[in-house]
PDB file of C-alpha atoms in Angstrom:
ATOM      1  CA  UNK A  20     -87.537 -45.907   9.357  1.00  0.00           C
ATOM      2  CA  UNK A  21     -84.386 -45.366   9.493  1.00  0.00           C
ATOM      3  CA  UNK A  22     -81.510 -46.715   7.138  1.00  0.00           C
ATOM      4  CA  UNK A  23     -78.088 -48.078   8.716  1.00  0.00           C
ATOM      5  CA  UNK A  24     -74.931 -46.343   7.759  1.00  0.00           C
ATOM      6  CA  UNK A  25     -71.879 -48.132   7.070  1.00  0.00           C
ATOM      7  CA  UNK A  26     -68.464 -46.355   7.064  1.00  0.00           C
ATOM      8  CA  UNK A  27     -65.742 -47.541   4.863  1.00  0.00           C
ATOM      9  CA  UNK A  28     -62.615 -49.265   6.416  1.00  0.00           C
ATOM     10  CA  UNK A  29     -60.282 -48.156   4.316  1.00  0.00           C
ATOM     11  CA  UNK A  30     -60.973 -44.752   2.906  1.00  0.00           C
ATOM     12  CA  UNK A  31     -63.622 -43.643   5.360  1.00  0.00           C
ATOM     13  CA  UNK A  32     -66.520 -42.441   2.460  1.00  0.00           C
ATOM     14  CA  UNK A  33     -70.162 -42.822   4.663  1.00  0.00           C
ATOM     15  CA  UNK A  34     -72.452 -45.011   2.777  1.00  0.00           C
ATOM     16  CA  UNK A  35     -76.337 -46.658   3.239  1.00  0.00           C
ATOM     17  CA  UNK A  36     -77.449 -49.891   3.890  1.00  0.00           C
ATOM     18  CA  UNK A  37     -78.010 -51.661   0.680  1.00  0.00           C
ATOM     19  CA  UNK A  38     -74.938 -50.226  -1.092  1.00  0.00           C
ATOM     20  CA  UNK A  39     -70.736 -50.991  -0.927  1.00  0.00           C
ATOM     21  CA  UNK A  40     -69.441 -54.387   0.734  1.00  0.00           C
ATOM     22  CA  UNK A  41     -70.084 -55.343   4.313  1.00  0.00           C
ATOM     23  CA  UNK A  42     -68.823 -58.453   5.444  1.00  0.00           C
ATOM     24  CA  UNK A  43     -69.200 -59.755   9.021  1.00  0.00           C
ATOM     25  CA  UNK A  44     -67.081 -62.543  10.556  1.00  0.00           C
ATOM     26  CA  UNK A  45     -65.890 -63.687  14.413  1.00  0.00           C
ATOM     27  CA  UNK A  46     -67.569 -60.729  15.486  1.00  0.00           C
ATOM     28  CA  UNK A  47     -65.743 -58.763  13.297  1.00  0.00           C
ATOM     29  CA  UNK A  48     -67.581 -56.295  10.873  1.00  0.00           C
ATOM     30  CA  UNK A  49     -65.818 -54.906   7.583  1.00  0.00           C
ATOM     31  CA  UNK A  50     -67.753 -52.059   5.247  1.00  0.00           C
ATOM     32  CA  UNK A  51     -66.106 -51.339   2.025  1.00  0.00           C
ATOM     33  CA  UNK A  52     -67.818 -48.594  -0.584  1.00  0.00           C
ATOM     34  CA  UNK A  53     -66.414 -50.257  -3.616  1.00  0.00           C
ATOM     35  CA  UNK A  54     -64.623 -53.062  -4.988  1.00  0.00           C
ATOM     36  CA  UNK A  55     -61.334 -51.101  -5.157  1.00  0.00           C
ATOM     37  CA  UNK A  56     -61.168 -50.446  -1.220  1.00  0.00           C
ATOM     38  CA  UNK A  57     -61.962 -53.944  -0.843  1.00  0.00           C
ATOM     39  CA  UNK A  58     -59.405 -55.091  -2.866  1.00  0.00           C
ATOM     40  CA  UNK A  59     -56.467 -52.347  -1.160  1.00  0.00           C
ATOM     41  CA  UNK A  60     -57.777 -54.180   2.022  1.00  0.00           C
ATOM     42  CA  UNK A  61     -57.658 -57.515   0.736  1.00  0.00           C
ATOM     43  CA  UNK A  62     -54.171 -57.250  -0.657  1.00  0.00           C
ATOM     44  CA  UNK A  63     -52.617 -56.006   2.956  1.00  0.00           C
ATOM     45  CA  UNK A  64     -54.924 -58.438   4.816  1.00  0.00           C
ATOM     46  CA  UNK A  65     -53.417 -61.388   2.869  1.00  0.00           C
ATOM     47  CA  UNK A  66     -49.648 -60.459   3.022  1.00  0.00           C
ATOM     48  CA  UNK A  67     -50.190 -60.514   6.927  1.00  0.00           C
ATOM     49  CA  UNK A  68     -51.681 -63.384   7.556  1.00  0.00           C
ATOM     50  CA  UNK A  69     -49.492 -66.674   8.527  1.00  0.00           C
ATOM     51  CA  UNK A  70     -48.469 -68.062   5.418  1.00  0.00           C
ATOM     52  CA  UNK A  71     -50.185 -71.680   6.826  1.00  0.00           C
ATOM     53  CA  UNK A  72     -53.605 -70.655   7.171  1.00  0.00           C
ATOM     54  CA  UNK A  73     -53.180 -68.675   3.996  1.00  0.00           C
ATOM     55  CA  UNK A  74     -52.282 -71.524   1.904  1.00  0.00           C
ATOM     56  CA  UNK A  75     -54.656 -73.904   3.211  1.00  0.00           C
ATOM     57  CA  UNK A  76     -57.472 -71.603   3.033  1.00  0.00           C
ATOM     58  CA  UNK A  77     -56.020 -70.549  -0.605  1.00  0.00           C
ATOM     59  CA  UNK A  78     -55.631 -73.851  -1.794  1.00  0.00           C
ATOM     60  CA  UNK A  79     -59.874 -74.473  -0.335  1.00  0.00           C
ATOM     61  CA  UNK A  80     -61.036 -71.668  -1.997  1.00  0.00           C
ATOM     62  CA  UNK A  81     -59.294 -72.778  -5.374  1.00  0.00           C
ATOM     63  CA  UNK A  82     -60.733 -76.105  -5.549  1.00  0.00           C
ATOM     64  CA  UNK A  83     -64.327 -74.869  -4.745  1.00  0.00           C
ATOM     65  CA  UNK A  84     -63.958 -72.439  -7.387  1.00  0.00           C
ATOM     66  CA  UNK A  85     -62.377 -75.183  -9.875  1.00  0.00           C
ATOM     67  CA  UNK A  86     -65.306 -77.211  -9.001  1.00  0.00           C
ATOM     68  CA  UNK A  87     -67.576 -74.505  -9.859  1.00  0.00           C
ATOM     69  CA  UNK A  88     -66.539 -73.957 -13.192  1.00  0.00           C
ATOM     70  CA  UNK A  89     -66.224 -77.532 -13.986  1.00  0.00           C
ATOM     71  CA  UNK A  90     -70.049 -77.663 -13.169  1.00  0.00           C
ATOM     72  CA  UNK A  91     -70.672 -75.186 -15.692  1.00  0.00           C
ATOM     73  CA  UNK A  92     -69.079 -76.579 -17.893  1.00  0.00           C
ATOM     74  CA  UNK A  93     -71.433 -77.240 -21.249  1.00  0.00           C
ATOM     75  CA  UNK A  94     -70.623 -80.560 -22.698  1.00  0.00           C
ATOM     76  CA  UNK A  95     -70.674 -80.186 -26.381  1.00  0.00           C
ATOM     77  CA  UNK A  96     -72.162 -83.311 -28.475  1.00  0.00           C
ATOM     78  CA  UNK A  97     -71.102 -84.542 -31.315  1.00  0.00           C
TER      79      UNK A  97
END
């Protein structure tokens, strides 16, 4: 069998299935090899994206990740 083999958007480093980042969306498929290239590539991708969708999206993300913690929050007893 043989194992699929990503290559890295940003820095080009070949790596297997089962390792690095790979994100597909609209048909559009991204494979990072570590956190650091997807960061590089999330830091450019956000400064060019309209400021309206990046705000709304920003502001989505931010409460779903508010609500997150608030549900782990451990409520201490008295």
């Amino acid at each position: 069998m043989k194992v699929k083999r990503y290559t890295c958007v940003v820095c080009g480093r070949v790596f297997p299935q089962g390792q690095g980042i790979v994100l597909k969306r609209a048909g559009v498929e991204l494979a990072f090899h570590s956190k650091v290239c997807l960061s590089k590539f999330f830091k450019l991708f956000i400064e060019r994206i309209d400021e309206g969708q990046f705000r709304k999206a920003a502001r989505e993300a931010m409460k779903e990740f508010e609500e997150l913690r608030k549900a782990k929050q451990i409520v201490k007893r008295i």
